[in-house]
Coordinates of C-alpha atoms in Angstrom, one line a residue:
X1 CA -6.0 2.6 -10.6
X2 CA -5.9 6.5 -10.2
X3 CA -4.3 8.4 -13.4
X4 CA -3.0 11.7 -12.6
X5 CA -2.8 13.9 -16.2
X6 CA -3.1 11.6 -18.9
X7 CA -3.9 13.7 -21.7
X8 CA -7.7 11.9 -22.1
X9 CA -8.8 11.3 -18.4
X10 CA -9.2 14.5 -16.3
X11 CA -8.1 14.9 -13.0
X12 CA -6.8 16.4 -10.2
X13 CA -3.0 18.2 -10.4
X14 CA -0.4 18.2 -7.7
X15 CA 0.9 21.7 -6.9
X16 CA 4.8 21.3 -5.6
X17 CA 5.5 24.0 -3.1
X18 CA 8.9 24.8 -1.6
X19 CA 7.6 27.0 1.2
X20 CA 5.1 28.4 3.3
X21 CA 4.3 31.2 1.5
X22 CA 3.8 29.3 -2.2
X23 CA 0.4 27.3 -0.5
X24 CA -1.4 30.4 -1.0
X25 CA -0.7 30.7 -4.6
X26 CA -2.8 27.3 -5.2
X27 CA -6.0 26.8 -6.2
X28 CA -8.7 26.2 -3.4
X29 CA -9.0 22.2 -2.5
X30 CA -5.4 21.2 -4.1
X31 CA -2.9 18.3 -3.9
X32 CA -0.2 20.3 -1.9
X33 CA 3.4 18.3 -3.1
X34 CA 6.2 18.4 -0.4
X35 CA 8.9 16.5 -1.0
X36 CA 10.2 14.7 2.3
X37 CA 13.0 16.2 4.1
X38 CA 13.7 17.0 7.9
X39 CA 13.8 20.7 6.4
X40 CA 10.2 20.4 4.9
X41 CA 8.6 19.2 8.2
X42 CA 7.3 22.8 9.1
X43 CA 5.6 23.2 5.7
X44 CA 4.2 19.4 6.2
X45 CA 2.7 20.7 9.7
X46 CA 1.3 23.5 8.2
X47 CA -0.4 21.7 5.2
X48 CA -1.8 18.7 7.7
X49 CA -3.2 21.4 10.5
X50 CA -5.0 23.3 7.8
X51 CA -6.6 20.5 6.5
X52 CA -5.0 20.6 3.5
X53 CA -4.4 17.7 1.0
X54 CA -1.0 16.4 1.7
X55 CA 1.3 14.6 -1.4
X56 CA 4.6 13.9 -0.3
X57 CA 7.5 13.0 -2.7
X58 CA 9.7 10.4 -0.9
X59 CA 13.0 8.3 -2.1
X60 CA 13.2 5.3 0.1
X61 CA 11.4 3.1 2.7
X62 CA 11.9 4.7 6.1
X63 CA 10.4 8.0 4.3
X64 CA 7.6 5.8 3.0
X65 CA 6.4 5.4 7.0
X66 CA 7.3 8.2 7.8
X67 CA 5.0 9.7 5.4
X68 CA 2.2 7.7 6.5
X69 CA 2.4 8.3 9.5
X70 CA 2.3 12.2 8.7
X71 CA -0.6 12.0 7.8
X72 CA -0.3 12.3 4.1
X73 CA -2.8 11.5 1.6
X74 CA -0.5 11.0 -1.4
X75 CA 2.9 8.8 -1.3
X76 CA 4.9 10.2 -4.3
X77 CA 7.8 7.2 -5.7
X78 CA 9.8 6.4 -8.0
X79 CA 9.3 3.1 -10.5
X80 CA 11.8 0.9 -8.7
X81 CA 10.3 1.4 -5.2
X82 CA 6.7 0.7 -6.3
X83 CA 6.6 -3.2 -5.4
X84 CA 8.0 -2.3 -1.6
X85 CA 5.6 0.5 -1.2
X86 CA 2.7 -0.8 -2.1
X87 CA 3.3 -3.8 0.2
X88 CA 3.8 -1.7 2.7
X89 CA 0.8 0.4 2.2
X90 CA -1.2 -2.9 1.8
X91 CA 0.5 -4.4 5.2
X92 CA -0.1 -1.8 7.5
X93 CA -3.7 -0.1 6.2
X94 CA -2.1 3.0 5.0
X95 CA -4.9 5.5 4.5
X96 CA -2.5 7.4 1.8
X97 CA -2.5 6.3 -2.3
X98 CA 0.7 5.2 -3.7
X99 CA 1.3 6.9 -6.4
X100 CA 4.4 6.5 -9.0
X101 CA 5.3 9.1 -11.1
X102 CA 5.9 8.2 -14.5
X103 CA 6.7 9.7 -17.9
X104 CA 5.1 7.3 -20.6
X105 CA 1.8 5.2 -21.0
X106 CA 4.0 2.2 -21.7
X107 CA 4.6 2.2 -17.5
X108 CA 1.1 1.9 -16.7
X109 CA 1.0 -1.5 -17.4
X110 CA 3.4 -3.1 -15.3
X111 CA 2.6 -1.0 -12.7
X112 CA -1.5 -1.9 -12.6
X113 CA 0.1 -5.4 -12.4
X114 CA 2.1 -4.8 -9.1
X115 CA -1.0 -3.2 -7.9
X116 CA 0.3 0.5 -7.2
X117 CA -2.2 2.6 -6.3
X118 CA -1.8 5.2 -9.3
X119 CA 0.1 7.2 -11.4
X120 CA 1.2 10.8 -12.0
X121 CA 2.5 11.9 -15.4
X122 CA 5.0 14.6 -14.7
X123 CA 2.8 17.2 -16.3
X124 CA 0.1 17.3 -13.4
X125 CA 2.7 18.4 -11.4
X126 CA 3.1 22.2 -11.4
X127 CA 5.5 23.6 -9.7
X128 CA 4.1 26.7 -7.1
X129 CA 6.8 30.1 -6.2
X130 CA 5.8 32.3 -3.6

């Protein structure tokens, strides 16, 4: 299971971007966050064609394909979806990590037990302005 900012293992954070502009004010080789919206697709195109590491925050299962299919590496989800997603990762070879995002230990648990992919605590998240 991958453990994203746990305060003993280290890792990798997720930079959340809301534009364009705010990728360049990450660190070289990030996570790039998007969350999933027809309004977000140019940033997504611009993360994936400069082969950039691609997290994307979605809230139900027709966004969970979709962001498989847009090439992202990451599949940010809520608790309740975890079960559905990872099936479907499992189902159709997703290359992406499901990843829930959680705010306690006491979650990791029942979540290595559904077989989800990973975890994010919400402070390796940081959020990016241009």
């Amino acid at each position: 299971m991958l453990i994203y900012g746990h305060r003993f293992i280290k890792s990798d954070s997720f930079y959340h971007v809301l534009d364009i502009e705010s990728i360049s004010n990450t660190p070289p080789s990030s996570i790039v966050l998007v969350e999933f919206s027809e309004e977000n697709l140019d940033i997504i195109e611009h993360i994936t064609s400069n082969s950039i590491t691609l997290a994307l925050e979605v809230t139900d299962i027709k966004q969970i394909i979709y962001a498989s299919a847009l090439g992202a590496s990451f599949i940010i989800i809520s608790k309740e979806l975890a079960k559905t997603a990872q099936n479907l990762a499992n189902n159709y070879l997703f290359d992406a990590k499901i990843i829930v995002n959680i705010e306690s230990e006491e979650e990791i648990e029942e979540l290595a037990i559904l077989g989800v992919d990973g975890v994010v605590f919400t402070n390796a998240i940081i959020k990016i302005n241009s």
